[in-house]
């Protein structure tokens, strides 16, 4: 599904990703953990094509297609989805119109007709229900005045509408109450599919009780410094990251 | 007297000879207006209040605008003078002349043309007409005073809530010769009264060569509330000048929405006077010039007394070679303690050839006040743009959606859905000149 080789990237002349490797097969869930400032969000931004993130080396391919040369919208149309750590508020643009524009363009790329407004509204309402957001949120501006948890639910709703191939969830669990955490987890689990993969960036092992990952990676100082099964998350919870960062600096991994 | 002065006053002679039954109050206004008008110089680029708005195309027009339109044909104007789904008492003027045909059949006692006013209404006109206007500061208001022969009075009595919306539409049509329309509205709300008035300007051709000078005066009594919409939707041929002059009594409320879309040269002066205390004024405005249009909003809010608030938000998007001018003056007098005043003006330029001159002017002579102002030339928000694109929306469509949103944000709070629904599709067309790009907005 996703193959990242020796990925290096910088922001404002600062090297952030320093040779990152990751291979994700269809149907797999990979959790990425790691200290603040390690480069986790940067990885998501680089993969989704945000301006200002300069790739200085390496490659990233989605189903064999080179991602790094594409515009953000082209990547999304290929099936890449990033649930943002900090979703943006866009007053004046209605959530519903935004969602429809998004779904229409992804469908168009798949050679599908746009949905008529009535069917779309129905679909959007159904997804609202699944993430436990009141329908009135469709009428409001995109994320405008949404609480932290509501913004995250809105991200998951978008993911459910777009049915992407590769979903990257950047700390979608941060700031969520326990019920919302379940909602997010159920959202992800309902989309689990042999042809869909997930990257779950999180600081908390708790989310991984609900969304059981196939692999857990530690990203520190711009690289994956350790990979393991789901038990690695428990170990990290206990020991923190210091032992791994020391190991990384000494050249081991 | 210059040719300019003479030319514009010529309308008056033509009018007065035609309508001999002028009210005494109007005759008095005409006289003082003429004196004031003749004392003022034609605005040039050296006139401070007209620094950025050249009237050259207007003052140098050799044919002049000093005549009335010959005639009009109401056929085909119905759609242009209608605001769909607006439940309103409608008065329509074509080229300045009242059209019974295009107006609502039934009448509302609160609304009357000056020329039809009964004795009580004539007294109200006599007491109020011209009193909210400082004509010596506004040459075109003086001109309107000098040459107006008729107008519309909206009068709402004590504690009356006028549930019927009032729509006053001026439409101009293409004529062989340049012509002038002097439009005049007087709104008088007594204590505790409430009314919603929609002024609407349209035209049926972008070839026409006319000058519309529209002056609206409002006297908002104690505890009264005026909801005022002023929608300029003319095509791009004409010149429209004019403005709104509002006197606020104790605890009065003035809520207004201004839309600047039409005409070749537009100049609007919005003057609000907080005269007695406790009054509130909320001004929202949107301007969207395109091609070679010039739209100029000059607002001047006088806080003469304590405990009043002003909230003013104007946004504009300039396309092509168009130009906009925004000048927002808030004058807080020494007695105006506890004033709360906010002014925000944000602008987006869609082309390198478009221009905006924006200037907030806060003049504060009291010490215990809270004021904030900001005037910016904004860019589309990069974060928002990326957010949309990361969801598969093309960069071009994202720009259209964000530009639309920039203005739409100010439409969301409008009380009248019909006005919002009228404007949104027009807005959508302004940004998305490509069908594909506008399918998700409006
Ligand atoms: N736009 C930017 N401008 C400047 N520095 C940036 C920018 N984006 C990221 N960085 C820097 O890059 C480093 C990695 O940031 P990143 O957001 O990827 O960390 P993270 O692993 O997601 O951390 P957290 O767990 O706190 O979310 C940080 O030092 C950060 O300050
Ligand atoms: Mg992060």
XYZ file of C-alpha atoms and ligand atoms in Angstrom:
727
model
C 0.000 0.000 0.000
C 2.518 2.602 1.221
C 6.245 2.322 0.812
C 8.483 4.980 2.298
C 12.204 4.739 1.694
C 14.877 6.844 3.335
C 12.551 9.846 3.460
C 14.243 13.127 4.353
C 12.465 16.423 4.697
C 13.090 19.849 6.085
C 11.004 22.757 7.251
C 12.417 26.244 7.137
C 15.957 24.937 6.743
C 15.622 22.578 9.665
C 16.010 18.882 8.941
C 13.072 17.067 10.481
C 12.798 13.706 8.766
C 16.185 12.096 8.528
C 15.895 8.891 6.557
C 12.571 7.349 7.460
C 11.587 3.890 6.259
C 8.140 2.381 6.489
C 6.335 -0.330 4.578
C 2.615 -0.784 4.999
C 0.717 -3.630 3.397
C -2.969 -3.512 2.498
C -5.224 -4.102 5.476
C -2.596 -3.294 8.095
C -2.810 -0.880 10.963
C 0.431 0.762 12.008
C 0.684 2.831 15.142
C 3.370 5.505 15.342
C 4.389 6.815 18.714
C 7.250 9.015 19.746
C 8.282 12.103 21.670
C 6.985 15.609 20.983
C 8.731 17.236 18.087
C 9.992 13.930 16.696
C 8.472 14.524 13.267
C 5.221 12.535 13.392
C 2.990 15.332 12.131
C 5.686 16.304 9.669
C 5.454 12.820 8.187
C 1.698 13.251 7.707
C 2.181 16.692 6.204
C 4.894 15.537 3.837
C 2.795 12.599 2.705
C -0.229 14.784 2.075
C 1.779 17.450 0.274
C 1.637 20.484 2.507
C 3.526 23.501 1.232
C 6.619 24.493 3.155
C 7.730 20.917 3.746
C 10.632 20.285 1.450
C 11.553 16.735 0.625
C 15.324 16.504 0.336
C 15.676 12.805 -0.298
C 14.042 9.409 -0.428
C 10.703 8.307 -1.812
C 7.112 7.597 -0.872
C 4.813 5.529 -3.030
C 1.132 4.784 -2.662
C 0.272 1.576 -4.466
C 3.367 1.999 -6.563
C 2.658 5.621 -7.512
C 5.150 8.282 -6.562
C 3.302 10.554 -4.138
C 5.887 13.243 -3.703
C 5.426 14.858 -7.112
C 1.679 15.210 -6.775
C -0.480 18.102 -5.622
C -2.296 17.590 -2.319
C -5.637 17.179 -4.100
C -4.206 14.537 -6.414
C -2.944 12.552 -3.459
C -6.354 12.753 -1.814
C -7.994 11.554 -5.012
C -5.635 8.573 -5.063
C -6.993 7.606 -1.663
C -4.721 9.285 0.870
C -6.421 10.821 3.870
C -4.934 12.775 6.749
C -7.030 13.412 9.846
C -5.376 16.554 11.158
C -4.004 17.011 14.620
C -5.393 20.564 14.499
C -8.286 20.797 12.015
C -8.701 24.290 10.562
C -11.772 26.457 11.060
C -13.172 27.909 7.837
C -15.979 30.313 8.634
C -18.302 31.143 5.770
C -17.824 27.805 4.014
C -20.561 25.434 5.061
C -19.509 22.036 6.270
C -22.046 20.373 4.005
C -20.893 22.226 0.880
C -17.303 21.428 1.760
C -18.044 17.736 2.290
C -19.917 17.524 -0.988
C -17.142 19.263 -2.904
C -14.684 16.847 -1.386
C -16.677 13.688 -2.048
C -17.562 14.827 -5.576
C -13.956 15.432 -6.517
C -12.745 12.135 -5.118
C -15.591 10.336 -6.882
C -14.842 12.148 -10.140
C -11.269 10.870 -9.950
C -12.700 7.361 -9.666
C -14.855 7.989 -12.731
C -18.043 8.205 -10.687
C -20.857 10.704 -11.148
C -21.380 13.251 -8.383
C -24.141 12.344 -5.942
C -27.289 14.437 -6.215
C -27.788 16.791 -3.274
C -30.588 14.795 -1.716
C -28.685 11.508 -1.657
C -25.614 13.286 -0.430
C -27.470 14.949 2.403
C -28.854 11.584 3.417
C -25.420 10.028 3.355
C -23.876 12.883 5.307
C -26.605 12.682 7.924
C -26.041 8.970 8.320
C -22.321 9.540 8.863
C -23.034 12.304 11.360
C -25.006 9.821 13.340
C -22.177 7.288 13.265
C -19.757 9.764 14.806
C -22.407 11.114 17.134
C -22.452 14.639 15.720
C -25.734 16.484 15.552
C -26.950 17.183 12.009
C -26.829 20.898 12.692
C -23.052 20.615 12.314
C -23.546 20.148 8.587
C -24.934 23.651 8.286
C -22.236 25.386 10.273
C -19.007 26.683 8.840
C -16.286 24.051 8.492
C -15.149 23.342 12.054
C -16.330 26.835 12.995
C -16.708 27.027 16.736
C -16.556 23.234 17.041
C -15.108 21.971 20.305
C -11.862 20.042 20.141
C -13.695 16.720 20.265
C -16.256 17.810 17.669
C -13.482 18.735 15.281
C -11.994 15.277 15.630
C -15.368 13.648 15.018
C -15.723 15.798 11.936
C -12.383 14.454 10.698
C -13.556 10.891 11.214
C -16.815 11.695 9.459
C -14.860 12.949 6.446
C -12.835 9.767 6.464
C -16.007 7.702 6.481
C -17.467 9.683 3.587
C -14.335 9.484 1.465
C -13.508 5.831 2.188
C -9.808 6.363 1.505
C -7.235 3.642 0.936
C -4.692 4.977 3.360
C -5.838 6.825 6.451
C -3.390 8.739 8.588
C -4.819 9.746 11.956
C -2.649 12.341 13.631
C -3.434 12.303 17.342
C -7.117 11.994 16.669
C -7.451 10.723 20.231
C -5.896 13.762 21.909
C -8.376 15.777 23.882
C -11.191 13.299 23.460
C -13.426 12.159 26.262
C -13.878 8.431 26.740
C -17.097 8.253 24.727
C -15.553 10.180 21.847
C -12.558 7.885 21.929
C -14.899 4.941 21.440
C -16.616 6.764 18.572
C -13.288 7.320 16.838
C -12.238 3.736 17.428
C -15.519 2.380 16.139
C -15.178 4.614 13.094
C -11.782 3.198 12.320
C -12.778 -0.374 13.060
C -15.857 -0.116 10.855
C -13.618 0.930 7.976
C -11.116 -1.863 8.546
C -10.801 -3.681 5.308
C -8.258 -5.949 3.610
C -7.731 -3.189 1.058
C -7.429 -0.276 3.441
C -4.520 0.633 5.692
C -4.118 2.968 8.638
C -1.354 4.936 10.267
C -2.397 5.895 13.771
C -0.246 8.532 15.414
C -0.867 8.603 19.138
C 0.738 9.322 22.471
C -1.514 6.978 24.374
C -1.591 3.247 24.509
C -5.264 3.505 25.544
C -6.456 4.097 21.963
C -4.637 0.948 20.934
C -6.837 -1.070 23.273
C -9.715 -0.140 20.997
C -7.897 -0.101 17.683
C -5.552 -3.012 17.800
C -2.528 -2.306 15.600
C -0.550 -4.867 13.652
C 2.642 -2.922 14.225
C 3.867 -0.240 16.566
C 6.740 2.056 15.573
C 8.662 4.607 17.507
C 9.545 7.737 15.594
C 12.288 9.726 17.267
C 14.508 12.420 15.862
C 13.185 12.009 12.339
C 13.529 8.240 12.034
C 11.779 5.053 12.977
C 14.030 3.878 15.808
C 12.119 0.818 16.872
C 9.336 -1.339 15.547
C 7.387 -4.112 17.148
C 3.989 -5.617 17.745
C 1.245 -4.141 19.880
C 3.079 -5.075 23.048
C 5.683 -2.420 22.236
C 3.082 0.222 23.087
C 2.766 -1.229 26.582
C 6.491 -1.275 26.993
C 6.706 2.397 25.940
C 3.996 3.319 28.388
C 6.137 1.826 31.109
C 9.609 2.952 30.098
C 9.129 6.154 28.088
C 11.304 7.001 25.111
C 14.661 7.921 26.621
C 16.169 4.439 26.295
C 15.284 4.338 22.587
C 16.575 7.787 21.778
C 19.873 6.960 23.471
C 20.042 3.763 21.478
C 19.292 5.649 18.253
C 22.046 8.130 18.890
C 24.481 5.302 19.374
C 23.621 4.012 15.928
C 21.628 0.975 17.043
C 17.980 0.482 16.190
C -21.763 79.008 -10.832
C -19.824 76.480 -12.868
C -21.281 74.481 -15.727
C -21.220 71.494 -13.449
C -23.378 73.233 -10.872
C -25.660 74.712 -13.498
C -26.065 71.434 -15.325
C -27.086 69.480 -12.280
C -29.443 72.160 -11.033
C -31.192 72.263 -14.401
C -33.138 69.207 -13.282
C -34.728 71.334 -10.645
C -36.155 73.910 -13.068
C -37.519 71.145 -15.226
C -39.105 69.492 -12.207
C -40.507 72.543 -10.595
C -42.204 73.721 -13.732
C -43.761 70.285 -14.089
C -44.995 69.795 -10.578
C -46.501 72.933 -9.211
C -47.991 71.255 -6.149
C -44.687 70.924 -4.317
C -44.968 70.812 -0.552
C -43.839 73.863 1.317
C -41.325 71.717 3.213
C -39.774 70.606 -0.045
C -39.630 74.108 -1.424
C -37.766 75.204 1.709
C -35.390 72.263 1.421
C -34.797 72.974 -2.269
C -33.902 76.551 -1.460
C -31.403 75.825 1.299
C -30.028 72.893 -0.684
C -29.388 75.102 -3.659
C -27.564 77.678 -1.576
C -25.413 75.058 0.052
C -24.726 73.271 -3.215
C -23.605 76.456 -4.915
C -21.197 77.218 -2.105
C -19.390 73.924 -2.475
C -16.724 73.133 -4.970
C -16.825 70.167 -7.283
C -14.852 67.408 -5.607
C -11.524 66.756 -7.264
C -8.651 64.506 -6.301
C -7.463 67.352 -4.087
C -10.622 67.199 -1.984
C -9.677 65.117 1.057
C -12.882 63.074 1.132
C -12.566 62.329 -2.584
C -8.854 61.682 -2.772
C -9.164 58.197 -4.177
C -12.372 58.537 -6.124
C -12.132 60.482 -9.320
C -15.331 61.995 -10.638
C -13.617 63.069 -13.807
C -15.695 60.790 -16.011
C -18.728 62.371 -14.443
C -17.833 66.052 -14.277
C -16.309 66.057 -17.747
C -19.310 64.515 -19.446
C -20.165 67.212 -21.965
C -23.718 66.129 -22.406
C -24.187 66.526 -18.665
C -26.669 64.690 -16.517
C -28.967 67.611 -15.973
C -32.149 66.178 -17.323
C -34.771 63.675 -16.425
C -35.364 60.463 -18.310
C -37.834 60.920 -21.110
C -40.088 57.991 -20.501
C -40.000 54.408 -19.456
C -41.444 51.113 -20.375
C -42.269 48.860 -17.454
C -42.361 45.790 -19.657
C -39.794 43.203 -18.659
C -38.794 45.011 -15.488
C -40.822 42.915 -13.090
C -38.172 40.258 -12.504
C -35.421 42.836 -12.037
C -37.409 44.751 -9.478
C -38.454 41.716 -7.485
C -36.528 40.160 -4.638
C -37.719 36.572 -4.787
C -39.341 35.249 -1.649
C -39.179 38.599 0.090
C -42.476 39.258 1.700
C -42.644 43.011 1.367
C -44.632 46.077 0.558
C -42.939 47.066 -2.690
C -42.528 50.551 -4.135
C -40.832 50.700 -7.500
C -39.432 53.741 -9.275
C -38.314 53.555 -12.870
C -35.810 56.219 -13.862
C -36.982 58.139 -10.829
C -40.677 57.974 -11.661
C -43.066 56.023 -9.496
C -44.468 52.953 -11.203
C -47.824 51.871 -9.846
C -47.711 48.969 -12.246
C -44.559 47.473 -10.730
C -45.421 48.329 -7.134
C -47.569 46.429 -4.644
C -51.258 46.881 -5.288
C -52.328 47.322 -1.701
C -50.744 50.061 0.287
C -49.557 50.231 3.854
C -50.545 53.318 5.792
C -46.974 53.716 7.051
C -45.519 54.310 3.620
C -46.400 57.208 1.372
C -44.852 59.324 -1.339
C -44.295 62.933 -0.297
C -46.586 64.041 -3.081
C -49.427 61.937 -1.689
C -48.905 62.702 1.979
C -51.900 63.674 4.087
C -51.784 66.588 6.473
C -50.354 64.647 9.405
C -47.720 63.096 7.181
C -46.875 66.465 5.694
C -46.237 67.708 9.205
C -43.882 64.794 9.846
C -42.035 65.567 6.634
C -41.794 69.231 7.543
C -40.429 68.404 10.983
C -37.841 65.899 9.856
C -36.796 66.261 6.250
C -33.178 67.269 5.986
C -32.564 67.343 9.720
C -30.210 64.348 9.856
C -28.021 65.657 7.054
C -25.100 68.025 7.300
C -25.467 69.208 3.752
C -22.536 71.586 3.913
C -20.277 68.537 4.252
C -21.855 66.493 1.498
C -22.177 68.246 -1.810
C -24.342 65.530 -3.304
C -26.696 65.529 -0.342
C -26.972 69.283 -0.859
C -27.718 68.644 -4.522
C -30.402 66.168 -3.559
C -31.852 68.709 -1.148
C -31.767 71.290 -3.913
C -33.441 69.254 -6.590
C -35.649 66.639 -5.006
C -39.352 67.043 -5.741
C -40.724 63.875 -4.288
C -39.640 60.992 -2.125
C -40.868 58.252 0.130
C -41.826 58.677 3.755
C -41.813 55.642 6.022
C -43.346 56.529 9.334
C -43.863 54.081 12.178
C -45.771 55.275 15.216
C -45.093 54.833 18.893
C -44.469 51.221 19.933
C -45.629 49.947 16.587
C -43.765 47.020 15.115
C -44.169 47.272 11.379
C -44.255 43.578 10.563
C -44.440 44.165 6.824
C -41.024 44.631 5.277
C -40.754 47.694 3.076
C -38.935 47.317 -0.225
C -38.069 50.452 -2.169
C -36.593 49.726 -5.562
C -35.044 52.152 -8.015
C -34.430 50.785 -11.447
C -32.853 52.684 -14.324
C -33.206 51.785 -17.983
C -31.205 52.629 -21.086
C -32.120 56.023 -22.550
C -30.969 58.040 -25.541
C -29.529 60.822 -23.393
C -27.754 60.886 -20.074
C -30.146 61.590 -17.229
C -30.383 62.120 -13.507
C -32.401 60.430 -10.792
C -32.696 62.111 -7.417
C -33.994 59.515 -5.003
C -35.044 60.424 -1.520
C -36.262 58.435 1.457
C -37.231 59.722 4.869
C -37.654 57.180 7.636
C -39.160 58.313 10.921
C -39.510 55.807 13.745
C -41.251 57.034 16.867
C -40.480 55.780 20.385
C -40.297 51.989 20.534
C -41.131 51.530 16.853
C -39.538 48.897 14.656
C -39.230 48.542 10.891
C -37.277 46.663 8.260
C -36.528 48.538 5.071
C -34.843 47.141 2.001
C -33.510 49.648 -0.492
C -32.757 48.033 -3.775
C -31.078 49.487 -6.861
C -31.157 47.764 -10.215
C -30.795 48.507 -13.899
C -31.661 46.714 -17.092
C -28.652 47.565 -19.222
C -24.942 48.157 -18.845
C -25.035 50.705 -21.665
C -26.974 53.325 -19.825
C -25.540 56.641 -18.885
C -27.262 57.940 -15.827
C -26.500 59.496 -12.518
C -28.432 58.285 -9.505
C -28.145 60.381 -6.384
C -29.915 58.483 -3.620
C -30.185 59.949 -0.176
C -31.812 58.187 2.733
C -32.445 59.857 6.012
C -33.496 58.040 9.166
C -34.673 59.458 12.450
C -34.688 56.579 14.892
C -36.594 57.493 18.041
C -36.034 56.406 21.653
C -35.827 52.639 21.952
C -36.788 52.209 18.313
C -35.107 49.792 15.935
C -34.397 50.203 12.274
C -33.212 47.243 10.226
C -31.900 48.647 7.009
C -30.684 46.882 3.893
C -29.202 48.753 0.989
C -28.522 46.572 -2.002
C -26.791 48.041 -5.019
C -27.204 45.576 -7.837
C -27.095 47.834 -10.880
C -25.213 46.852 -13.992
C -21.969 48.553 -14.760
C -23.007 51.606 -16.770
C -24.257 54.167 -14.329
C -22.923 56.437 -11.665
C -24.399 56.160 -8.236
C -23.706 58.564 -5.449
C -25.533 59.123 -2.231
C -25.739 57.851 1.227
C -27.468 57.267 4.459
C -27.809 59.783 7.256
C -29.049 58.461 10.572
C -29.918 60.211 13.836
C -30.158 57.895 16.821
C -32.179 58.916 19.847
C -31.876 57.402 23.331
C -31.387 53.596 23.318
C -32.169 53.445 19.605
C -30.859 50.638 17.416
C -29.676 50.882 13.864
C -28.754 47.660 12.068
C -27.634 47.945 8.524
C -26.357 45.830 5.696
C -24.823 47.445 2.638
C -24.095 45.586 -0.551
C -22.011 47.210 -3.259
C -22.069 45.241 -6.466
C -23.220 47.554 -9.194
C -22.550 50.646 -11.279
C -19.439 52.127 -12.833
C -18.681 54.616 -10.097
C -20.274 54.270 -6.684
C -19.842 56.532 -3.728
C -21.759 55.908 -0.527
C -21.524 58.100 2.534
C -22.859 56.485 5.667
C -23.305 58.871 8.549
C -24.613 57.794 11.899
C -25.060 60.141 14.839
C -25.272 58.836 18.377
C -27.029 61.900 19.735
C -28.610 61.133 23.102
C -27.061 58.034 24.665
C -27.457 54.289 24.965
C -27.834 53.772 21.227
C -26.362 50.927 19.200
C -25.345 50.795 15.614
C -24.247 47.773 13.689
C -23.011 48.252 10.155
C -22.152 45.341 7.940
C -21.045 45.876 4.392
C -19.771 43.951 1.439
C -18.373 45.304 -1.826
C -17.310 43.342 -4.855
C -16.173 45.494 -7.746
C -15.043 43.824 -10.940
C -13.905 44.901 -14.422
C -13.292 48.653 -14.154
C -15.780 49.429 -11.408
C -15.004 51.795 -8.588
C -16.879 51.405 -5.321
C -16.279 53.813 -2.479
C -17.730 53.550 1.017
C -17.127 56.425 3.392
C -18.584 55.919 6.833
C -18.613 58.462 9.582
C -19.925 57.585 13.012
C -20.340 60.423 15.465
C -20.288 59.375 19.112
C -21.470 62.645 20.586
C -22.547 61.243 23.912
C -21.793 58.515 26.450
C -22.733 54.828 26.505
C -23.212 54.114 22.825
C -21.807 51.305 20.761
C -20.779 50.915 17.158
C -19.815 47.720 15.463
C -18.750 48.048 11.888
C -17.553 45.238 9.667
C -16.883 45.732 5.968
C -15.314 43.261 3.597
C -14.461 43.558 -0.038
C -13.109 41.521 -2.891
C -11.669 43.360 -5.851
C -11.332 41.611 -9.198
C -9.863 42.577 -12.581
C -8.979 46.281 -12.837
C -11.494 47.378 -10.278
C -10.941 49.602 -7.328
C -12.511 50.018 -3.934
C -12.161 52.716 -1.342
C -13.097 52.247 2.279
C -12.815 55.040 4.769
C -14.176 54.314 8.213
C -14.188 57.266 10.539
C -15.335 56.970 14.121
C -15.343 60.232 15.986
C -15.599 59.975 19.742
C -16.413 63.348 21.266
C -15.142 64.418 24.721
C -18.514 63.590 26.331
C -18.725 60.142 24.831
C -17.390 58.175 27.801
C -17.996 54.409 27.918
C -18.140 54.248 24.168
C -17.608 50.848 22.651
C -16.534 51.013 19.046
C -15.181 48.342 16.766
C -14.275 48.710 13.154
C -12.952 46.002 10.917
C -12.280 46.141 7.216
C -10.752 43.211 5.350
C -10.011 43.051 1.680
C -9.011 40.458 -0.848
C -7.437 41.368 -4.160
C -8.098 38.815 -6.873
C -5.887 40.423 -9.474
C -2.665 42.392 -9.674
C -4.492 45.217 -11.390
C -7.109 45.615 -8.673
C -6.737 48.294 -6.020
C -7.983 48.971 -2.518
C -7.508 52.113 -0.489
C -8.560 51.424 3.049
C -8.288 53.758 5.977
C -9.770 53.458 9.439
C -9.890 56.809 11.183
C -10.457 56.677 14.900
C -10.597 60.097 16.478
C -10.889 59.763 20.209
C -11.358 62.707 22.549
C -12.754 60.819 25.564
C -10.592 58.700 27.865
C -12.858 55.947 29.116
C -13.648 54.171 25.874
C -13.015 50.813 24.278
C -12.134 50.956 20.639
C -10.616 48.544 18.217
C -9.974 48.878 14.568
C -8.245 46.977 11.871
C -7.949 47.329 8.152
C -6.182 44.636 6.217
C -5.479 43.467 2.761
C -5.786 39.776 3.298
C -4.629 36.716 1.471
C -6.646 33.560 1.354
C -5.723 31.543 4.390
C -3.038 29.017 3.387
C -4.031 26.582 6.123
C -7.639 26.585 5.023
C -6.578 26.201 1.416
C -4.459 23.174 2.235
C -7.239 21.676 4.317
C -9.619 21.816 1.355
C -7.040 20.505 -1.078
C -6.118 17.647 1.235
C -9.723 16.536 0.810
C -9.431 16.319 -2.958
C -10.749 19.788 -3.808
C -8.724 21.460 -6.566
C -6.698 24.560 -5.770
C -8.905 26.617 -8.095
C -12.115 25.433 -6.484
C -10.628 25.898 -3.013
C -9.871 29.535 -3.880
C -13.414 30.076 -5.083
C -14.864 28.464 -1.976
C -12.658 30.474 0.349
C -13.351 33.773 -1.420
C -17.029 33.019 -1.251
C -16.698 32.098 2.413
C -14.863 35.341 3.163
C -17.997 37.260 2.181
C -20.571 34.639 3.047
C -19.450 34.774 6.662
C -21.018 38.227 6.820
C -24.246 37.075 5.208
C -24.901 34.304 7.669
C -26.335 36.596 10.291
C -28.721 38.500 8.031
C -32.243 38.411 9.355
C -33.865 38.265 5.933
C -33.293 34.901 4.268
C -34.599 36.325 1.005
C -31.774 38.852 0.890
C -29.180 36.204 1.609
C -30.660 33.947 -1.036
C -30.660 36.776 -3.535
C -27.014 37.595 -2.956
C -25.404 34.180 -2.649
C -25.751 33.067 -6.263
C -24.521 36.462 -7.465
C -21.525 36.145 -5.191
C -20.882 32.654 -6.418
C -20.795 33.932 -9.994
C -18.359 36.652 -9.102
C -15.765 34.198 -7.865
C -16.371 31.136 -9.910
C -16.535 32.347 -13.435
C -16.372 28.724 -14.394
C -19.492 26.624 -13.747
C -17.386 23.738 -12.504
C -15.868 25.875 -9.800
C -19.068 27.278 -8.413
C -21.137 24.155 -8.170
C -20.522 23.739 -4.452
C -21.232 27.277 -3.341
C -24.249 29.508 -3.302
N 5.879 24.893 9.847
C 6.907 24.704 10.700
N 7.771 25.704 10.933
C 8.807 25.542 11.764
N 9.080 24.400 12.410
C 8.244 23.367 12.223
C 7.125 23.462 11.348
N 6.475 22.284 11.338
C 7.182 21.492 12.175
N 8.252 22.128 12.690
C 9.214 21.593 13.644
O 9.498 20.290 13.267
C 9.663 19.455 14.399
C 8.739 18.256 14.257
O 7.391 18.695 14.418
P 6.166 17.708 14.345
O 4.969 18.546 14.408
O 6.335 16.835 13.164
O 6.331 16.862 15.669
P 5.404 15.727 16.259
O 6.227 14.502 16.317
O 4.140 15.661 15.540
O 5.178 16.272 17.727
P 3.884 16.230 18.699
O 3.910 14.909 19.358
O 4.147 17.305 19.668
O 2.682 16.470 17.858
C 9.372 20.312 15.595
O 10.588 20.727 16.144
C 8.632 21.485 15.031
O 8.831 22.641 15.773
Mg 2.181 16.130 15.940
